[in-house]
Every structure is written in structure tokens, then in C-alpha cells.
Short mmCIF file of N, CA and C and ligand atoms in Angstrom, two decimals:
data_model
loop_
_atom_site.label_atom_id
_atom_site.label_comp_id
_atom_site.label_asym_id
_atom_site.label_seq_id
_atom_site.Cartn_x
_atom_site.Cartn_y
_atom_site.Cartn_z
N MET A 20 21.17 15.26 -3.38
CA MET A 20 19.54 16.00 -3.01
C MET A 20 18.83 14.92 -2.04
N LYS A 21 18.82 15.43 -1.10
CA LYS A 21 18.23 14.91 0.14
C LYS A 21 16.35 15.05 -0.28
N ILE A 22 16.12 13.82 0.89
CA ILE A 22 14.60 13.39 0.57
C ILE A 22 13.44 14.63 1.55
N THR A 23 13.06 15.53 0.94
CA THR A 23 12.48 16.62 1.78
C THR A 23 11.09 16.52 1.19
N ASP A 24 10.09 17.29 1.61
CA ASP A 24 8.74 17.57 1.01
C ASP A 24 9.15 18.44 -0.45
N LYS A 25 8.21 18.05 -1.25
CA LYS A 25 8.04 17.98 -2.72
C LYS A 25 9.40 17.54 -3.27
N THR A 26 9.95 16.45 -2.62
CA THR A 26 10.64 15.72 -3.47
C THR A 26 10.12 14.39 -3.94
N VAL A 27 10.74 13.94 -5.34
CA VAL A 27 10.05 12.62 -5.77
C VAL A 27 11.09 11.64 -5.77
N VAL A 28 10.78 10.55 -4.79
CA VAL A 28 11.64 9.20 -4.49
C VAL A 28 11.16 8.33 -5.35
N GLN A 29 12.41 7.45 -5.77
CA GLN A 29 12.30 6.21 -6.48
C GLN A 29 12.63 5.62 -5.33
N PHE A 30 12.20 4.43 -4.99
CA PHE A 30 13.02 3.35 -4.33
C PHE A 30 12.42 2.35 -4.28
N HIS A 31 13.49 0.77 -3.89
CA HIS A 31 12.85 -0.37 -3.88
C HIS A 31 12.62 -0.76 -2.67
N TYR A 32 11.99 -1.68 -2.51
CA TYR A 32 11.77 -2.24 -0.74
C TYR A 32 11.31 -4.04 -0.95
N THR A 33 11.82 -4.34 -0.24
CA THR A 33 11.58 -5.79 0.31
C THR A 33 10.88 -5.69 1.71
N LEU A 34 9.74 -6.33 1.70
CA LEU A 34 8.92 -5.99 2.91
C LEU A 34 8.59 -7.58 3.15
N LYS A 35 9.34 -7.43 4.95
CA LYS A 35 9.14 -8.75 5.60
C LYS A 35 8.41 -8.83 7.00
N ASP A 36 7.68 -9.94 7.15
CA ASP A 36 7.35 -10.11 8.59
C ASP A 36 8.46 -10.19 9.73
N GLU A 37 7.35 -10.87 11.01
CA GLU A 37 8.19 -10.59 12.16
C GLU A 37 9.39 -11.63 11.90
N ALA A 38 8.71 -12.91 11.37
CA ALA A 38 9.71 -13.94 11.06
C ALA A 38 10.70 -13.92 10.19
N GLY A 39 10.52 -13.03 9.29
CA GLY A 39 11.55 -12.65 8.70
C GLY A 39 11.55 -13.03 6.94
N GLU A 40 10.30 -13.60 6.98
CA GLU A 40 9.62 -14.28 5.86
C GLU A 40 9.15 -12.92 4.99
N GLU A 41 9.59 -13.30 3.24
CA GLU A 41 9.36 -12.21 2.48
C GLU A 41 7.86 -11.95 2.46
N LEU A 42 7.16 -10.81 2.43
CA LEU A 42 5.71 -10.92 2.11
C LEU A 42 5.88 -10.10 0.37
N GLU A 43 6.58 -9.08 0.30
CA GLU A 43 6.46 -8.31 -0.89
C GLU A 43 7.93 -8.05 -1.56
N SER A 44 7.84 -7.29 -2.99
CA SER A 44 9.29 -6.85 -2.99
C SER A 44 9.16 -6.18 -4.33
N SER A 45 9.97 -4.95 -4.55
CA SER A 45 9.79 -4.35 -5.72
C SER A 45 10.90 -4.43 -6.76
N HIS A 46 11.76 -5.54 -6.34
CA HIS A 46 12.80 -5.14 -6.91
C HIS A 46 12.92 -6.24 -8.44
N ALA A 47 11.88 -6.86 -8.58
CA ALA A 47 11.45 -7.81 -9.91
C ALA A 47 10.93 -6.53 -10.94
N GLY A 48 10.54 -5.45 -10.60
CA GLY A 48 10.17 -4.25 -11.47
C GLY A 48 10.46 -2.88 -11.09
N ASP A 49 9.85 -1.96 -11.67
CA ASP A 49 10.55 -0.67 -11.22
C ASP A 49 10.18 -0.09 -10.39
N PRO A 50 11.07 0.28 -9.55
CA PRO A 50 10.91 0.81 -7.88
C PRO A 50 9.98 2.07 -8.01
N LEU A 51 9.19 1.83 -6.68
CA LEU A 51 8.30 2.44 -6.64
C LEU A 51 8.48 3.94 -6.97
N ALA A 52 7.61 4.93 -7.29
CA ALA A 52 8.12 6.31 -6.94
C ALA A 52 6.73 7.03 -5.86
N TYR A 53 7.42 8.08 -5.59
CA TYR A 53 6.04 8.67 -4.79
C TYR A 53 6.65 10.21 -4.27
N LEU A 54 5.40 11.32 -4.21
CA LEU A 54 5.75 12.85 -3.81
C LEU A 54 6.11 12.46 -2.49
N HIS A 55 7.08 13.10 -1.92
CA HIS A 55 7.23 12.90 -0.25
C HIS A 55 6.39 13.87 0.47
N GLY A 56 6.12 13.62 1.30
CA GLY A 56 5.13 15.17 2.12
C GLY A 56 3.88 15.16 1.72
N HIS A 57 3.26 14.05 1.17
CA HIS A 57 1.95 14.23 0.63
C HIS A 57 1.02 12.72 1.32
N ASN A 58 1.64 12.13 1.87
CA ASN A 58 0.67 11.33 2.67
C ASN A 58 0.61 10.25 1.47
N ASN A 59 1.33 9.97 0.66
CA ASN A 59 1.00 8.98 -0.30
C ASN A 59 1.86 7.50 0.02
N MET A 60 2.44 7.60 1.13
CA MET A 60 3.23 6.48 1.59
C MET A 60 3.01 5.87 3.34
N LEU A 61 3.38 5.26 3.67
CA LEU A 61 2.84 4.59 5.20
C LEU A 61 3.65 5.76 5.74
N VAL A 62 3.19 6.24 6.94
CA VAL A 62 3.79 7.21 7.31
C VAL A 62 5.02 6.63 8.27
N GLY A 63 5.53 5.49 8.56
CA GLY A 63 6.48 4.97 9.28
C GLY A 63 7.62 4.94 7.92
N VAL A 64 7.25 4.69 6.85
CA VAL A 64 7.93 4.51 5.56
C VAL A 64 8.42 5.78 4.98
N GLU A 65 7.74 6.72 4.88
CA GLU A 65 8.00 7.82 4.84
C GLU A 65 8.84 8.80 5.93
N LYS A 66 8.62 8.61 7.02
CA LYS A 66 9.46 9.22 8.23
C LYS A 66 10.76 8.78 8.01
N ALA A 67 10.78 7.24 7.83
CA ALA A 67 12.32 6.85 7.41
C ALA A 67 13.34 7.32 6.53
N LEU A 68 12.47 7.34 5.40
CA LEU A 68 13.12 7.85 4.14
C LEU A 68 13.42 9.46 4.58
N THR A 69 12.91 10.63 5.29
CA THR A 69 12.97 11.58 5.45
C THR A 69 14.75 12.24 5.44
N ASP A 70 15.30 12.85 4.67
CA ASP A 70 16.64 13.37 4.97
C ASP A 70 17.49 12.60 3.74
N LYS A 71 16.78 11.05 3.76
CA LYS A 71 17.87 10.09 3.13
C LYS A 71 18.49 10.36 1.52
N GLU A 72 19.17 9.96 0.95
CA GLU A 72 19.86 10.10 -0.32
C GLU A 72 19.74 9.05 -1.38
N ALA A 73 19.77 9.14 -2.37
CA ALA A 73 20.15 8.25 -3.44
C ALA A 73 21.25 7.33 -3.11
N GLY A 74 21.28 6.36 -3.42
CA GLY A 74 22.11 4.99 -2.78
C GLY A 74 22.23 4.91 -1.39
N ASP A 75 21.23 5.42 -0.81
CA ASP A 75 21.06 4.87 0.70
C ASP A 75 20.44 3.44 0.87
N LYS A 76 20.68 2.81 1.59
CA LYS A 76 19.98 1.30 1.99
C LYS A 76 20.26 1.20 3.12
N PHE A 77 19.04 1.04 3.89
CA PHE A 77 18.72 0.69 5.49
C PHE A 77 17.31 -0.07 5.29
N SER A 78 16.86 -0.39 6.89
CA SER A 78 15.75 -0.80 7.21
C SER A 78 15.14 -0.40 8.21
N VAL A 79 13.83 -0.63 8.21
CA VAL A 79 12.95 0.02 9.14
C VAL A 79 12.01 -0.83 9.58
N THR A 80 11.92 -1.01 10.92
CA THR A 80 10.75 -2.17 11.54
C THR A 80 9.42 -1.07 11.76
N LEU A 81 8.59 -1.33 11.36
CA LEU A 81 7.03 -0.58 12.08
C LEU A 81 6.12 -1.37 12.40
N GLN A 82 6.03 -0.71 14.01
CA GLN A 82 4.61 -1.47 14.68
C GLN A 82 3.30 -1.10 13.94
N PRO A 83 2.60 -1.98 14.14
CA PRO A 83 1.39 -2.00 13.14
C PRO A 83 0.66 -0.71 13.33
N GLU A 84 0.97 0.34 14.15
CA GLU A 84 0.15 1.69 14.20
C GLU A 84 0.86 2.48 13.02
N GLU A 85 2.03 2.08 12.99
CA GLU A 85 2.75 3.33 11.94
C GLU A 85 2.68 2.53 10.48
N ALA A 86 2.25 1.41 10.56
CA ALA A 86 1.97 1.00 9.21
C ALA A 86 0.46 0.30 8.53
N TYR A 87 -0.08 -0.90 9.10
CA TYR A 87 -1.47 -0.82 8.60
C TYR A 87 -2.49 -1.03 9.64
N GLY A 88 -2.23 -0.75 10.69
CA GLY A 88 -2.97 -0.18 12.03
C GLY A 88 -3.45 -1.57 12.72
N GLU A 89 -3.75 -1.48 13.77
CA GLU A 89 -4.44 -2.76 14.49
C GLU A 89 -5.32 -3.36 13.59
N ILE A 90 -5.90 -4.76 14.29
CA ILE A 90 -6.69 -5.44 13.62
C ILE A 90 -8.15 -5.14 14.29
N GLN A 91 -9.07 -4.37 13.54
CA GLN A 91 -10.56 -3.99 14.04
C GLN A 91 -11.17 -5.08 14.56
N ALA A 92 -12.08 -5.47 15.56
CA ALA A 92 -12.71 -6.69 15.81
C ALA A 92 -13.77 -6.27 15.05
N ASP A 93 -14.53 -5.22 14.85
CA ASP A 93 -15.83 -4.82 14.29
C ASP A 93 -15.67 -4.46 12.49
N ALA A 94 -14.72 -5.18 12.41
CA ALA A 94 -14.51 -4.95 10.91
C ALA A 94 -15.07 -5.93 9.72
N VAL A 95 -15.86 -7.09 10.14
CA VAL A 95 -16.74 -7.98 9.46
C VAL A 95 -17.83 -7.42 9.30
N GLN A 96 -17.86 -7.42 7.82
CA GLN A 96 -19.13 -7.12 7.28
C GLN A 96 -19.93 -7.98 5.92
N ARG A 97 -21.31 -7.98 5.97
CA ARG A 97 -21.89 -8.42 4.98
C ARG A 97 -22.27 -7.64 3.63
N VAL A 98 -21.49 -7.99 2.60
CA VAL A 98 -22.00 -7.01 1.65
C VAL A 98 -22.71 -7.65 0.23
N PRO A 99 -23.64 -7.45 -0.45
CA PRO A 99 -24.06 -8.03 -1.56
C PRO A 99 -22.63 -8.34 -2.61
N SER A 100 -22.95 -9.88 -3.27
CA SER A 100 -21.82 -10.39 -3.44
C SER A 100 -21.48 -9.40 -5.17
N LYS A 101 -22.49 -8.60 -5.30
CA LYS A 101 -22.30 -7.85 -6.98
C LYS A 101 -21.46 -6.59 -6.94
N HIS A 102 -21.43 -6.06 -5.34
CA HIS A 102 -20.41 -5.40 -4.97
C HIS A 102 -18.88 -5.73 -4.76
N LEU A 103 -18.63 -6.98 -4.59
CA LEU A 103 -17.14 -7.25 -4.82
C LEU A 103 -16.89 -7.41 -6.29
N GLN A 104 -15.45 -7.00 -6.35
CA GLN A 104 -14.53 -7.17 -7.71
C GLN A 104 -13.39 -7.99 -7.47
N GLY A 105 -12.83 -8.43 -8.66
CA GLY A 105 -11.61 -9.29 -8.31
C GLY A 105 -11.60 -10.84 -8.19
N LEU A 106 -12.87 -11.13 -8.74
CA LEU A 106 -13.07 -12.87 -9.25
C LEU A 106 -12.08 -13.11 -10.23
N PRO A 107 -11.22 -13.95 -9.97
CA PRO A 107 -9.94 -14.49 -11.19
C PRO A 107 -10.66 -14.79 -12.56
N THR A 108 -11.96 -15.29 -12.57
CA THR A 108 -12.72 -15.47 -13.83
C THR A 108 -13.96 -14.99 -13.71
N PRO A 109 -14.97 -14.89 -14.78
CA PRO A 109 -16.39 -14.02 -14.42
C PRO A 109 -17.23 -15.30 -13.46
N SER A 110 -16.80 -16.60 -14.03
CA SER A 110 -17.83 -17.79 -13.76
C SER A 110 -17.11 -18.63 -12.18
N ALA A 111 -16.03 -17.66 -11.69
CA ALA A 111 -15.72 -18.64 -10.62
C ALA A 111 -16.75 -17.77 -9.44
N LYS A 112 -16.51 -18.68 -7.93
CA LYS A 112 -17.19 -18.16 -7.08
C LYS A 112 -16.11 -17.75 -5.77
N TRP A 113 -17.20 -16.76 -5.00
CA TRP A 113 -16.12 -16.22 -3.93
C TRP A 113 -15.79 -17.66 -3.21
N LYS A 114 -14.43 -17.74 -2.49
CA LYS A 114 -14.52 -18.70 -1.55
C LYS A 114 -13.83 -17.82 -0.36
N PRO A 115 -13.73 -18.56 0.88
CA PRO A 115 -13.35 -18.12 2.04
C PRO A 115 -12.03 -17.83 1.98
N GLY A 116 -10.83 -16.94 2.25
CA GLY A 116 -9.73 -16.83 2.32
C GLY A 116 -9.26 -15.83 0.68
N MET A 117 -10.38 -15.55 0.29
CA MET A 117 -10.24 -15.00 -1.41
C MET A 117 -9.90 -13.39 -0.90
N THR A 118 -9.19 -12.78 -1.57
CA THR A 118 -8.78 -11.41 -1.66
C THR A 118 -10.02 -10.55 -2.60
N ALA A 119 -10.74 -9.50 -2.15
CA ALA A 119 -11.73 -9.24 -3.10
C ALA A 119 -11.83 -7.71 -2.80
N VAL A 120 -12.07 -6.81 -3.77
CA VAL A 120 -11.76 -5.40 -3.76
C VAL A 120 -13.33 -4.88 -3.70
N VAL A 121 -13.92 -3.84 -2.65
CA VAL A 121 -15.08 -2.96 -2.66
C VAL A 121 -14.84 -1.96 -2.95
N ASN A 122 -15.55 -0.88 -3.61
CA ASN A 122 -15.79 0.23 -3.74
C ASN A 122 -16.24 1.03 -2.46
N THR A 123 -15.82 2.06 -1.54
CA THR A 123 -16.45 2.58 -0.75
C THR A 123 -16.46 3.87 -1.17
N GLU A 124 -17.36 4.66 0.45
CA GLU A 124 -16.94 6.25 -0.14
C GLU A 124 -15.58 6.76 0.08
N GLN A 125 -14.64 5.96 0.85
CA GLN A 125 -13.27 6.28 0.79
C GLN A 125 -12.22 5.62 -0.26
N GLY A 126 -13.10 5.52 -1.22
CA GLY A 126 -12.07 4.80 -2.34
C GLY A 126 -12.33 3.52 -2.23
N GLN A 127 -11.44 2.22 -3.12
CA GLN A 127 -11.19 0.92 -3.15
C GLN A 127 -10.55 0.66 -1.71
N LYS A 128 -11.14 -0.91 -1.41
CA LYS A 128 -10.63 -1.38 -0.13
C LYS A 128 -10.38 -2.80 -0.60
N GLN A 129 -9.21 -3.08 0.01
CA GLN A 129 -9.08 -4.64 -0.42
C GLN A 129 -9.48 -5.17 1.24
N VAL A 130 -10.69 -6.35 1.01
CA VAL A 130 -11.33 -7.30 1.94
C VAL A 130 -10.65 -8.42 1.57
N THR A 131 -11.25 -9.52 2.58
CA THR A 131 -10.79 -10.53 2.79
C THR A 131 -12.43 -11.35 3.08
N VAL A 132 -12.46 -12.31 1.73
CA VAL A 132 -13.52 -13.34 2.40
C VAL A 132 -13.39 -14.03 3.37
N ILE A 133 -14.74 -13.93 4.31
CA ILE A 133 -14.56 -14.92 5.35
C ILE A 133 -15.72 -16.02 4.90
N LYS A 134 -16.82 -15.67 4.44
CA LYS A 134 -17.69 -16.62 4.10
C LYS A 134 -18.52 -16.35 2.77
N ALA A 135 -19.15 -16.92 2.01
CA ALA A 135 -19.90 -16.49 0.70
C ALA A 135 -21.02 -17.13 0.38
N GLY A 136 -22.45 -16.64 0.54
CA GLY A 136 -23.53 -17.06 0.24
C GLY A 136 -23.80 -16.92 -1.43
N LYS A 137 -24.94 -17.17 -1.70
CA LYS A 137 -25.55 -17.02 -3.04
C LYS A 137 -25.57 -15.44 -3.36
N PHE A 138 -26.02 -14.58 -2.30
CA PHE A 138 -26.07 -13.30 -2.73
C PHE A 138 -25.30 -12.23 -1.87
N MET A 139 -24.95 -12.57 -0.65
CA MET A 139 -24.43 -12.14 0.09
C MET A 139 -22.92 -12.76 0.35
N VAL A 140 -21.78 -11.79 0.60
CA VAL A 140 -20.46 -12.41 1.33
C VAL A 140 -20.17 -11.34 2.36
N THR A 141 -19.74 -12.31 3.39
CA THR A 141 -19.26 -12.10 4.72
C THR A 141 -17.79 -11.78 4.49
N VAL A 142 -17.15 -10.48 4.53
CA VAL A 142 -15.90 -9.95 4.42
C VAL A 142 -15.21 -9.57 5.89
N ASP A 143 -14.22 -9.56 5.81
CA ASP A 143 -13.19 -8.94 7.23
C ASP A 143 -12.37 -7.63 5.91
N THR A 144 -12.78 -6.26 6.52
CA THR A 144 -12.34 -5.52 6.00
C THR A 144 -10.94 -4.70 6.57
N ASN A 145 -10.29 -5.80 7.68
CA ASN A 145 -8.83 -5.25 8.05
C ASN A 145 -8.45 -5.50 6.73
N PRO A 146 -7.16 -4.21 6.55
CA PRO A 146 -5.93 -4.52 5.28
C PRO A 146 -5.47 -6.09 5.60
N PRO A 147 -5.06 -6.80 4.89
CA PRO A 147 -4.32 -8.08 4.93
C PRO A 147 -2.93 -7.74 5.76
N LEU A 148 -2.44 -6.59 5.99
CA LEU A 148 -1.14 -6.77 6.99
C LEU A 148 -1.75 -6.05 8.36
N ALA A 149 -2.87 -5.82 8.48
CA ALA A 149 -3.23 -5.29 9.65
C ALA A 149 -2.49 -6.13 10.86
N GLY A 150 -1.83 -5.31 12.15
CA GLY A 150 -1.88 -6.24 13.00
C GLY A 150 -0.43 -6.80 13.24
N LYS A 151 0.43 -6.55 11.96
CA LYS A 151 1.64 -7.16 11.53
C LYS A 151 2.66 -6.19 11.88
N VAL A 152 3.70 -6.59 12.56
CA VAL A 152 5.27 -5.64 13.19
C VAL A 152 5.79 -6.16 11.29
N LEU A 153 6.12 -4.98 10.67
CA LEU A 153 6.67 -5.12 9.76
C LEU A 153 8.13 -4.59 9.21
N THR A 154 8.96 -5.44 8.55
CA THR A 154 10.01 -4.83 8.55
C THR A 154 10.76 -4.45 6.48
N PHE A 155 10.74 -2.76 6.39
CA PHE A 155 11.25 -2.87 4.81
C PHE A 155 12.48 -2.40 4.80
N ASP A 156 13.06 -3.37 3.88
CA ASP A 156 14.66 -3.05 3.40
C ASP A 156 14.32 -2.06 2.28
N LEU A 157 14.74 -0.85 2.53
CA LEU A 157 14.59 0.09 1.67
C LEU A 157 15.99 0.42 0.88
N GLU A 158 15.58 0.86 -0.41
CA GLU A 158 17.10 1.18 -0.92
C GLU A 158 16.73 2.31 -1.98
N VAL A 159 17.39 3.63 -1.74
CA VAL A 159 16.54 4.57 -2.25
C VAL A 159 17.49 4.67 -3.69
N VAL A 160 16.63 4.66 -4.94
CA VAL A 160 17.54 4.94 -6.44
C VAL A 160 17.61 6.33 -6.92
N ASP A 161 16.79 7.25 -6.97
CA ASP A 161 16.39 8.48 -7.04
C ASP A 161 15.72 9.44 -6.23
N VAL A 162 16.33 10.46 -6.13
CA VAL A 162 15.48 11.70 -5.55
C VAL A 162 15.84 13.30 -6.45
N ARG A 163 14.66 13.62 -6.63
CA ARG A 163 14.72 14.62 -7.41
C ARG A 163 13.50 15.47 -6.90
N ALA A 164 13.60 17.13 -7.35
CA ALA A 164 12.30 17.82 -7.03
C ALA A 164 11.23 17.93 -7.78
N ALA A 165 10.28 18.00 -7.13
CA ALA A 165 8.72 17.81 -7.62
C ALA A 165 8.60 18.66 -8.93
N THR A 166 8.04 18.27 -9.81
CA THR A 166 7.70 19.27 -10.90
C THR A 166 6.36 20.46 -10.17
N ASP A 167 5.99 21.39 -10.72
CA ASP A 167 4.87 22.07 -10.11
C ASP A 167 3.91 21.51 -10.41
N GLU A 168 3.53 20.67 -11.33
CA GLU A 168 2.60 19.56 -11.82
C GLU A 168 2.15 18.57 -10.80
N GLU A 169 3.19 18.07 -10.49
CA GLU A 169 2.93 16.81 -8.92
C GLU A 169 2.60 17.45 -8.40
N VAL A 170 3.21 18.58 -7.52
CA VAL A 170 2.99 19.02 -6.45
C VAL A 170 1.20 19.52 -6.49
N GLU A 171 1.17 20.19 -7.55
CA GLU A 171 -0.40 20.61 -7.75
C GLU A 171 -1.38 19.40 -7.61
N HIS A 172 -0.96 18.26 -8.29
CA HIS A 172 -1.78 16.92 -8.16
C HIS A 172 -1.41 16.08 -7.12
N GLY A 173 -0.71 16.30 -6.12
CA GLY A 173 -0.31 15.65 -5.09
C GLY A 173 0.17 14.25 -5.32
N HIS A 174 0.64 13.65 -6.35
CA HIS A 174 1.54 12.73 -6.48
C HIS A 174 2.58 12.68 -7.46
N ALA A 175 3.40 11.37 -7.56
CA ALA A 175 4.39 12.00 -8.69
C ALA A 175 4.08 11.27 -10.21
N HIS A 176 4.78 11.78 -11.31
CA HIS A 176 4.79 11.25 -12.56
C HIS A 176 5.44 10.13 -13.09
N GLY A 177 5.66 9.77 -14.02
CA GLY A 177 6.67 9.04 -14.54
C GLY A 177 6.79 7.75 -14.06
N VAL A 178 7.63 7.27 -13.62
CA VAL A 178 8.22 6.10 -13.72
C VAL A 178 7.93 5.58 -12.42
N GLY A 179 7.19 4.23 -12.19
CA GLY A 179 6.53 4.20 -10.69
C GLY A 179 5.77 4.92 -10.49
N GLY A 180 5.01 6.13 -11.11
CA GLY A 180 4.25 6.96 -10.36
C GLY A 180 3.14 6.96 -11.18
N HIS A 181 2.08 7.70 -11.38
CA HIS A 181 1.18 7.84 -11.80
C HIS A 181 1.14 8.26 -13.45
N HIS A 182 0.31 7.60 -14.33
CA HIS A 182 0.30 8.04 -15.87
C HIS A 182 -0.86 8.43 -16.06
N HIS A 183 -1.17 9.29 -17.00
CA HIS A 183 -2.53 10.07 -17.14
C HIS A 183 -2.61 10.26 -18.76
ZN1 LIG B 7 -1.10 13.53 -11.63
#
């Protein structure tokens, strides 16, 4: 079965930067599962997977605009520290370089701490991988037709997908 809209795809990936350094990999755990054609995946990855089948292994290199976007210069914001989540322990303090999660109107967003004061923290809201040319080594593990429920929800259920 080929990957088309309304199929649920399971795949493994290894993500590398331009220097070939590994940034992330799914191989230690379950493959990732997603519903194809519903904007659940990076645009460039979804495009590369279209029409592929289980067992296919290939690589795709994405420019920033097909991946996490260019670095935005106006992405630095000051937010109250109580709005940041993700401290390793409740008594820990925010330090430059740490990654935090902020709830926004568009959902949760990952940010990087630039400067931490007592009540306000300066954060960079660019995604950590913004501005990078990324190579994905992809391996399609399984392709199946989506259930009506999955199409209705707009996401995959089961292994690697959403659990309700
Ligand atoms: Zn669901």
C-alpha cells in the first residue's frame, strides 16, 4: 500500500544537521505514527513520504523553510517566569540555554531561555531547530488505511499515535 492521504504511516527517522551530526532518532523506541495529509508532520517530510511503501528507506534534506523555518529576529520576548513550564525540579531556577514550554493561544511552544530575572524571563521563541538545514534518514515501517475515527479526529491512533 502506498502512502496517500488518509493512510496512517509508521516510520523511523534519524535527524542530522548539516555537519552530519545526529540530533534525534526514533530507533530506540516505537516508530512514529501519523495520519498522512492532515498537516501532522513537517511539510518536507510529508512530501518526501508521499507514494512510498513499507520497507522503503531513503533520505531527504530540507531547507529551513520546509522544516522549522528561518530564524526570526523579533522572536525575543519577556514573559513572567510563572508562565514557563519545564523546570527539572520545582526548586530549580531558569538559566540561559535551558528549554522551557510556554502556553500560547496557538498551543504549547518550546522556547529557549536567554536571560532569567526574578519575575521575568527573556526567551527566544524560535524553534530550537529553526534556520537549520536538516537531513532525515527515513524508514517506512507500516502503511495502513486510516479508520473513519482517525480521519474525523485528524490524527493517528495506536502505536506511536494518540491515545485517548
Ligand atoms: Zn483521536
